PDB file of C-alpha atoms in Angstrom:
ATOM      1  CA  ASP A  87     101.304  40.645  67.540  1.00 62.00           C
ATOM      2  CA  ALA A  88      99.354  37.560  68.573  1.00 82.00           C
ATOM      3  CA  GLY A  89      96.824  36.209  66.144  1.00 93.00           C
ATOM      4  CA  VAL A  90      93.629  34.286  66.861  1.00 96.00           C
ATOM      5  CA  ILE A  91      94.431  31.465  69.190  1.00 97.00           C
ATOM      6  CA  GLN A  92      92.447  28.247  69.223  1.00 98.00           C
ATOM      7  CA  SER A  93      92.653  25.227  71.479  1.00 97.00           C
ATOM      8  CA  PRO A  94      92.961  22.351  71.355  1.00 97.00           C
ATOM      9  CA  ARG A  95      94.639  21.948  67.985  1.00 96.00           C
ATOM     10  CA  HIS A  96      93.466  18.336  67.741  1.00 97.00           C
ATOM     11  CA  GLU A  97      90.664  16.527  69.485  1.00 96.00           C
ATOM     12  CA  VAL A  98      89.773  12.860  69.137  1.00 97.00           C
ATOM     13  CA  THR A  99      86.830  11.568  71.124  1.00 96.00           C
ATOM     14  CA  GLU A 100      84.150   8.944  71.051  1.00 96.00           C
ATOM     15  CA  MET A 101      80.654   9.461  69.824  1.00 96.00           C
ATOM     16  CA  GLY A 102      78.330  10.811  72.488  1.00 96.00           C
ATOM     17  CA  GLN A 103      81.019  12.750  74.390  1.00 97.00           C
ATOM     18  CA  GLU A 104      80.879  16.465  74.954  1.00 97.00           C
ATOM     19  CA  VAL A 105      83.406  18.518  73.009  1.00 97.00           C
ATOM     20  CA  THR A 106      84.434  22.076  73.847  1.00 98.00           C
ATOM     21  CA  LEU A 107      86.486  24.167  71.477  1.00 98.00           C
ATOM     22  CA  ARG A 108      88.067  27.431  72.617  1.00 98.00           C
ATOM     23  CA  CYS A 109      89.038  30.664  70.928  1.00 98.00           C
ATOM     24  CA  LYS A 110      90.870  33.835  71.932  1.00 98.00           C
ATOM     25  CA  PRO A 111      90.329  36.558  69.341  1.00 97.00           C
ATOM     26  CA  ILE A 112      92.830  39.265  68.418  1.00 94.00           C
ATOM     27  CA  SER A 113      92.886  41.987  71.053  1.00 93.00           C
ATOM     28  CA  GLY A 114      90.731  44.922  70.019  1.00 90.00           C
ATOM     29  CA  HIS A 115      88.600  42.945  67.577  1.00 92.00           C
ATOM     30  CA  ASN A 116      84.927  43.173  68.375  1.00 90.00           C
ATOM     31  CA  SER A 117      83.504  40.557  66.009  1.00 92.00           C
ATOM     32  CA  LEU A 118      84.073  36.813  66.270  1.00 95.00           C
ATOM     33  CA  PHE A 119      83.084  34.003  63.925  1.00 96.00           C
ATOM     34  CA  TRP A 120      82.996  30.224  64.199  1.00 97.00           C
ATOM     35  CA  TYR A 121      83.388  28.242  60.964  1.00 97.00           C
ATOM     36  CA  ARG A 122      83.434  24.566  60.076  1.00 97.00           C
ATOM     37  CA  GLN A 123      85.525  23.299  57.121  1.00 95.00           C
ATOM     38  CA  THR A 124      85.017  20.007  55.325  1.00 92.00           C
ATOM     39  CA  MET A 125      86.177  18.749  51.945  1.00 86.00           C
ATOM     40  CA  MET A 126      82.630  18.465  50.689  1.00 84.00           C
ATOM     41  CA  ARG A 127      81.215  21.785  51.862  1.00 85.00           C
ATOM     42  CA  GLY A 128      84.208  24.045  52.288  1.00 87.00           C
ATOM     43  CA  LEU A 129      84.072  26.785  54.925  1.00 92.00           C
ATOM     44  CA  GLU A 130      80.651  27.189  56.526  1.00 92.00           C
ATOM     45  CA  LEU A 131      79.761  29.966  58.987  1.00 93.00           C
ATOM     46  CA  LEU A 132      78.269  28.529  62.122  1.00 96.00           C
ATOM     47  CA  ILE A 133      77.733  31.601  64.307  1.00 95.00           C
ATOM     48  CA  TYR A 134      78.740  35.220  64.503  1.00 92.00           C
ATOM     49  CA  PHE A 135      79.196  37.438  67.592  1.00 94.00           C
ATOM     50  CA  ASN A 136      79.373  41.207  67.668  1.00 91.00           C
ATOM     51  CA  ASN A 137      80.511  42.812  70.940  1.00 92.00           C
ATOM     52  CA  ASN A 138      80.074  39.427  72.657  1.00 94.00           C
ATOM     53  CA  VAL A 139      76.425  39.148  71.562  1.00 94.00           C
ATOM     54  CA  PRO A 140      75.348  36.348  69.156  1.00 93.00           C
ATOM     55  CA  ILE A 141      74.018  38.015  66.018  1.00 90.00           C
ATOM     56  CA  ASP A 142      73.442  35.194  63.587  1.00 89.00           C
ATOM     57  CA  ASP A 143      73.394  31.527  64.543  1.00 91.00           C
ATOM     58  CA  SER A 144      71.501  30.306  61.517  1.00 89.00           C
ATOM     59  CA  GLY A 145      74.504  28.197  60.490  1.00 91.00           C
ATOM     60  CA  MET A 146      74.526  26.136  63.683  1.00 94.00           C
ATOM     61  CA  PRO A 147      73.524  22.718  62.391  1.00 88.00           C
ATOM     62  CA  GLU A 148      71.551  21.393  65.332  1.00 86.00           C
ATOM     63  CA  ASP A 149      70.679  21.981  68.926  1.00 91.00           C
ATOM     64  CA  ARG A 150      73.625  19.812  69.834  1.00 95.00           C
ATOM     65  CA  PHE A 151      75.838  22.817  68.945  1.00 97.00           C
ATOM     66  CA  SER A 152      76.070  25.840  71.216  1.00 97.00           C
ATOM     67  CA  ALA A 153      78.417  28.818  71.405  1.00 97.00           C
ATOM     68  CA  LYS A 154      79.154  31.397  74.061  1.00 97.00           C
ATOM     69  CA  MET A 155      81.243  34.532  74.328  1.00 97.00           C
ATOM     70  CA  PRO A 156      81.364  35.530  78.017  1.00 96.00           C
ATOM     71  CA  ASN A 157      83.831  38.361  77.350  1.00 95.00           C
ATOM     72  CA  ALA A 158      85.731  40.092  74.585  1.00 94.00           C
ATOM     73  CA  SER A 159      88.710  37.786  74.808  1.00 95.00           C
ATOM     74  CA  PHE A 160      87.180  34.324  74.944  1.00 96.00           C
ATOM     75  CA  SER A 161      84.629  32.177  73.138  1.00 98.00           C
ATOM     76  CA  THR A 162      83.660  28.531  73.204  1.00 98.00           C
ATOM     77  CA  LEU A 163      81.883  26.219  70.777  1.00 98.00           C
ATOM     78  CA  LYS A 164      80.370  23.145  72.416  1.00 98.00           C
ATOM     79  CA  ILE A 165      78.994  19.988  70.824  1.00 97.00           C
ATOM     80  CA  GLN A 166      76.924  17.751  73.069  1.00 96.00           C
ATOM     81  CA  PRO A 167      76.445  14.933  72.276  1.00 96.00           C
ATOM     82  CA  SER A 168      79.021  14.599  69.497  1.00 96.00           C
ATOM     83  CA  GLU A 169      78.479  12.455  66.396  1.00 96.00           C
ATOM     84  CA  PRO A 170      80.892  11.097  63.777  1.00 96.00           C
ATOM     85  CA  ARG A 171      79.439  13.493  61.175  1.00 95.00           C
ATOM     86  CA  ASP A 172      80.693  16.400  63.282  1.00 96.00           C
ATOM     87  CA  SER A 173      84.258  15.479  62.348  1.00 97.00           C
ATOM     88  CA  ALA A 174      85.777  18.494  60.631  1.00 97.00           C
ATOM     89  CA  VAL A 175      88.177  21.362  61.162  1.00 97.00           C
ATOM     90  CA  TYR A 176      86.638  24.160  63.190  1.00 98.00           C
ATOM     91  CA  PHE A 177      88.008  27.675  62.734  1.00 98.00           C
ATOM     92  CA  CYS A 178      87.554  30.802  64.763  1.00 98.00           C
ATOM     93  CA  ALA A 179      88.046  34.194  63.142  1.00 96.00           C
ATOM     94  CA  SER A 180      87.892  37.746  64.435  1.00 94.00           C
ATOM     95  CA  ARG A 181      87.843  41.212  62.967  1.00 91.00           C
ATOM     96  CA  ASN A 182      87.384  44.833  63.869  1.00 87.00           C
ATOM     97  CA  ARG A 183      83.787  45.656  63.032  1.00 76.00           C
ATOM     98  CA  ASP A 184      84.742  48.940  61.366  1.00 71.00           C
ATOM     99  CA  ARG A 185      83.156  48.717  57.989  1.00 58.00           C
ATOM    100  CA  GLY A 186      85.045  46.642  55.509  1.00 63.00           C
ATOM    101  CA  GLN A 187      87.680  45.173  57.782  1.00 76.00           C
ATOM    102  CA  PRO A 188      88.556  41.554  56.834  1.00 83.00           C
ATOM    103  CA  GLN A 189      88.511  38.535  59.095  1.00 89.00           C
ATOM    104  CA  HIS A 190      91.664  36.932  60.527  1.00 92.00           C
ATOM    105  CA  PHE A 191      91.642  33.229  61.199  1.00 95.00           C
ATOM    106  CA  GLY A 192      93.108  30.945  63.839  1.00 96.00           C
ATOM    107  CA  ASP A 193      94.803  27.677  62.856  1.00 95.00           C
ATOM    108  CA  GLY A 194      91.732  25.633  63.687  1.00 97.00           C
ATOM    109  CA  THR A 195      90.810  22.616  65.770  1.00 98.00           C
ATOM    110  CA  ARG A 196      90.868  19.302  63.936  1.00 97.00           C
ATOM    111  CA  LEU A 197      88.037  17.268  65.472  1.00 97.00           C
ATOM    112  CA  SER A 198      87.593  13.566  64.972  1.00 97.00           C
ATOM    113  CA  ILE A 199      84.583  11.775  66.455  1.00 97.00           C
ATOM    114  CA  LEU A 200      84.936   8.009  66.473  1.00 96.00           C
TER     115      LEU A 200
ATOM    116  CA  GLN B  99      73.447  27.323  42.260  1.00 72.00           C
ATOM    117  CA  LYS B 100      76.072  28.346  44.788  1.00 80.00           C
ATOM    118  CA  GLU B 101      76.600  32.068  45.415  1.00 89.00           C
ATOM    119  CA  VAL B 102      80.341  31.665  44.790  1.00 92.00           C
ATOM    120  CA  GLU B 103      81.796  29.153  42.360  1.00 92.00           C
ATOM    121  CA  GLN B 104      85.467  28.150  42.373  1.00 92.00           C
ATOM    122  CA  ASP B 105      87.204  25.379  40.479  1.00 86.00           C
ATOM    123  CA  PRO B 106      88.656  23.043  43.105  1.00 83.00           C
ATOM    124  CA  GLY B 107      91.603  21.993  40.939  1.00 84.00           C
ATOM    125  CA  PRO B 108      94.129  20.671  41.689  1.00 91.00           C
ATOM    126  CA  LEU B 109      96.201  22.965  39.580  1.00 94.00           C
ATOM    127  CA  SER B 110      99.814  21.897  38.983  1.00 96.00           C
ATOM    128  CA  VAL B 111     102.319  24.327  37.422  1.00 96.00           C
ATOM    129  CA  PRO B 112     106.125  24.483  37.016  1.00 97.00           C
ATOM    130  CA  GLU B 113     108.111  26.922  39.105  1.00 97.00           C
ATOM    131  CA  GLY B 114     108.213  30.356  37.507  1.00 97.00           C
ATOM    132  CA  ALA B 115     104.877  30.037  35.732  1.00 97.00           C
ATOM    133  CA  ILE B 116     102.120  32.610  35.909  1.00 97.00           C
ATOM    134  CA  VAL B 117      99.136  31.236  37.825  1.00 97.00           C
ATOM    135  CA  SER B 118      95.573  32.358  37.284  1.00 96.00           C
ATOM    136  CA  LEU B 119      92.922  31.520  39.883  1.00 97.00           C
ATOM    137  CA  ASN B 120      89.298  32.508  39.338  1.00 96.00           C
ATOM    138  CA  CYS B 121      85.905  32.747  40.975  1.00 96.00           C
ATOM    139  CA  THR B 122      82.483  33.685  39.721  1.00 96.00           C
ATOM    140  CA  TYR B 123      79.614  34.862  41.814  1.00 95.00           C
ATOM    141  CA  SER B 124      75.895  35.484  41.444  1.00 94.00           C
ATOM    142  CA  ASN B 125      75.114  37.964  44.237  1.00 90.00           C
ATOM    143  CA  SER B 126      75.243  41.580  42.991  1.00 90.00           C
ATOM    144  CA  ALA B 127      75.284  42.807  46.610  1.00 89.00           C
ATOM    145  CA  PHE B 128      78.859  41.630  47.162  1.00 91.00           C
ATOM    146  CA  GLN B 129      81.027  44.708  47.784  1.00 88.00           C
ATOM    147  CA  TYR B 130      84.314  43.423  49.151  1.00 89.00           C
ATOM    148  CA  PHE B 131      86.469  40.806  47.568  1.00 93.00           C
ATOM    149  CA  MET B 132      89.258  38.808  49.197  1.00 94.00           C
ATOM    150  CA  TRP B 133      91.724  36.084  48.483  1.00 96.00           C
ATOM    151  CA  TYR B 134      92.931  33.835  51.272  1.00 96.00           C
ATOM    152  CA  ARG B 135      95.787  31.359  51.149  1.00 97.00           C
ATOM    153  CA  GLN B 136      95.561  28.224  53.226  1.00 96.00           C
ATOM    154  CA  TYR B 137      98.493  25.941  53.873  1.00 96.00           C
ATOM    155  CA  SER B 138      97.888  22.407  54.959  1.00 93.00           C
ATOM    156  CA  ARG B 139      96.761  22.180  58.576  1.00 91.00           C
ATOM    157  CA  LYS B 140      96.715  25.970  58.987  1.00 93.00           C
ATOM    158  CA  GLY B 141      94.008  28.614  58.992  1.00 94.00           C
ATOM    159  CA  PRO B 142      93.215  30.778  55.973  1.00 95.00           C
ATOM    160  CA  GLU B 143      95.579  33.726  55.711  1.00 94.00           C
ATOM    161  CA  LEU B 144      94.430  36.964  54.086  1.00 93.00           C
ATOM    162  CA  LEU B 145      96.363  37.669  50.885  1.00 95.00           C
ATOM    163  CA  MET B 146      94.455  40.382  49.058  1.00 93.00           C
ATOM    164  CA  TYR B 147      91.522  42.574  49.909  1.00 90.00           C
ATOM    165  CA  THR B 148      89.767  44.957  47.565  1.00 88.00           C
ATOM    166  CA  TYR B 149      86.574  46.948  47.372  1.00 84.00           C
ATOM    167  CA  SER B 150      86.296  48.204  43.834  1.00 78.00           C
ATOM    168  CA  SER B 151      86.512  46.834  40.337  1.00 84.00           C
ATOM    169  CA  GLY B 152      89.925  46.887  38.724  1.00 87.00           C
ATOM    170  CA  ASN B 153      93.342  45.605  39.661  1.00 90.00           C
ATOM    171  CA  LYS B 154      95.267  45.602  42.909  1.00 93.00           C
ATOM    172  CA  GLU B 155      98.892  44.564  43.010  1.00 95.00           C
ATOM    173  CA  ASP B 156     101.008  43.380  45.943  1.00 94.00           C
ATOM    174  CA  GLY B 157     104.383  41.998  45.045  1.00 96.00           C
ATOM    175  CA  ARG B 158     103.951  38.935  42.857  1.00 97.00           C
ATOM    176  CA  PHE B 159     100.185  38.922  43.452  1.00 97.00           C
ATOM    177  CA  THR B 160      97.544  40.771  41.473  1.00 97.00           C
ATOM    178  CA  ALA B 161      93.859  40.686  42.323  1.00 96.00           C
ATOM    179  CA  GLN B 162      91.392  41.599  39.627  1.00 96.00           C
ATOM    180  CA  VAL B 163      87.693  42.311  40.070  1.00 95.00           C
ATOM    181  CA  ASP B 164      85.145  42.650  37.288  1.00 94.00           C
ATOM    182  CA  LYS B 165      81.801  43.455  38.903  1.00 92.00           C
ATOM    183  CA  SER B 166      80.001  43.705  35.563  1.00 92.00           C
ATOM    184  CA  SER B 167      80.869  40.116  34.815  1.00 93.00           C
ATOM    185  CA  LYS B 168      80.754  38.970  38.452  1.00 93.00           C
ATOM    186  CA  TYR B 169      84.209  37.528  38.109  1.00 94.00           C
ATOM    187  CA  ILE B 170      87.355  37.831  40.207  1.00 96.00           C
ATOM    188  CA  SER B 171      90.864  36.607  39.613  1.00 96.00           C
ATOM    189  CA  LEU B 172      94.138  36.193  41.444  1.00 97.00           C
ATOM    190  CA  PHE B 173      97.347  36.145  39.395  1.00 97.00           C
ATOM    191  CA  ILE B 174     100.632  34.906  40.811  1.00 97.00           C
ATOM    192  CA  ARG B 175     103.756  35.845  38.866  1.00 97.00           C
ATOM    193  CA  ASP B 176     106.975  33.884  39.038  1.00 97.00           C
ATOM    194  CA  SER B 177     105.296  31.160  41.069  1.00 97.00           C
ATOM    195  CA  GLN B 178     107.397  29.478  43.746  1.00 97.00           C
ATOM    196  CA  PRO B 179     107.085  26.077  45.481  1.00 97.00           C
ATOM    197  CA  SER B 180     106.234  28.025  48.639  1.00 97.00           C
ATOM    198  CA  ASP B 181     103.054  29.205  46.849  1.00 97.00           C
ATOM    199  CA  SER B 182     101.736  25.637  46.955  1.00 97.00           C
ATOM    200  CA  ALA B 183      98.560  25.906  48.999  1.00 97.00           C
ATOM    201  CA  THR B 184      94.796  26.103  48.689  1.00 96.00           C
ATOM    202  CA  TYR B 185      93.538  29.508  47.614  1.00 97.00           C
ATOM    203  CA  LEU B 186      90.072  30.603  48.730  1.00 96.00           C
ATOM    204  CA  CYS B 187      88.171  33.474  47.256  1.00 96.00           C
ATOM    205  CA  ALA B 188      85.784  35.284  49.560  1.00 94.00           C
ATOM    206  CA  MET B 189      83.182  37.989  49.054  1.00 92.00           C
ATOM    207  CA  SER B 190      81.139  40.012  51.481  1.00 89.00           C
ATOM    208  CA  SER B 191      78.040  42.068  51.612  1.00 84.00           C
ATOM    209  CA  TYR B 192      76.109  43.801  54.330  1.00 77.00           C
ATOM    210  CA  SER B 193      72.986  41.998  55.414  1.00 70.00           C
ATOM    211  CA  GLY B 194      70.875  42.806  58.441  1.00 67.00           C
ATOM    212  CA  GLY B 195      73.400  45.431  59.511  1.00 67.00           C
ATOM    213  CA  TYR B 196      76.480  43.272  59.516  1.00 73.00           C
ATOM    214  CA  GLN B 197      79.043  41.996  57.051  1.00 76.00           C
ATOM    215  CA  LYS B 198      78.439  38.464  55.805  1.00 81.00           C
ATOM    216  CA  VAL B 199      81.325  36.664  54.076  1.00 88.00           C
ATOM    217  CA  THR B 200      80.810  33.864  51.602  1.00 90.00           C
ATOM    218  CA  PHE B 201      83.794  31.648  50.708  1.00 93.00           C
ATOM    219  CA  GLY B 202      84.546  29.646  47.631  1.00 93.00           C
ATOM    220  CA  THR B 203      85.472  26.041  48.219  1.00 91.00           C
ATOM    221  CA  GLY B 204      89.122  26.691  47.332  1.00 93.00           C
ATOM    222  CA  THR B 205      91.538  25.803  44.511  1.00 95.00           C
ATOM    223  CA  LYS B 206      94.487  23.594  45.414  1.00 95.00           C
ATOM    224  CA  LEU B 207      97.699  24.774  43.758  1.00 96.00           C
ATOM    225  CA  GLN B 208     100.942  22.868  43.450  1.00 97.00           C
ATOM    226  CA  VAL B 209     104.081  24.564  42.146  1.00 97.00           C
ATOM    227  CA  ILE B 210     106.646  22.009  41.023  1.00 97.00           C
ATOM    228  CA  PRO B 211     110.325  22.849  41.404  1.00 95.00           C
TER     229      PRO B 211
END
């Protein structure tokens, strides 16, 4: 039973470059979440999709961040241009939207912007 | 004031000890309560999930919810070195027609052999 799959696991890039993070949710799950985790702020919700439609993107920090979900089995989070303060671990999570079902997380992408 | 407060620790205990991890919250609308365990360089893994006040037991783990006091706890009996991880409490409510989850910042636990 495959869990949430994220790629790449690690990304190191220079400031100003475009970064694309990828997520494959658990098959059959119809809700997908992107989080950012830092020591200072913990886990922060960036954006939430339901049935591939963005529902709440109020957590997206700036216009430099964008997310898409072209189909039920794939989502991307893009940062353009990247800045050093974007360095963090980015997690994708999915769940079945049936009321009360918990979220299941991937192992994250560790992003370092130099 | 944060909606969910959790002591960051670190908490260090000897193997075999009973561990108590706690969170307080301020939002009365929270309905579902969860505990996640996060090992270093891994994603949070769901440990316990409960809806109502009271206790829920799963092996060495017991989750306790007191809605009147807005307080939840996770107890680990006979702690093992493999329990060393960061434990995140999480709570959810329905807002705007969907479930919103708020996480605590996590408590780092170390179980010493």
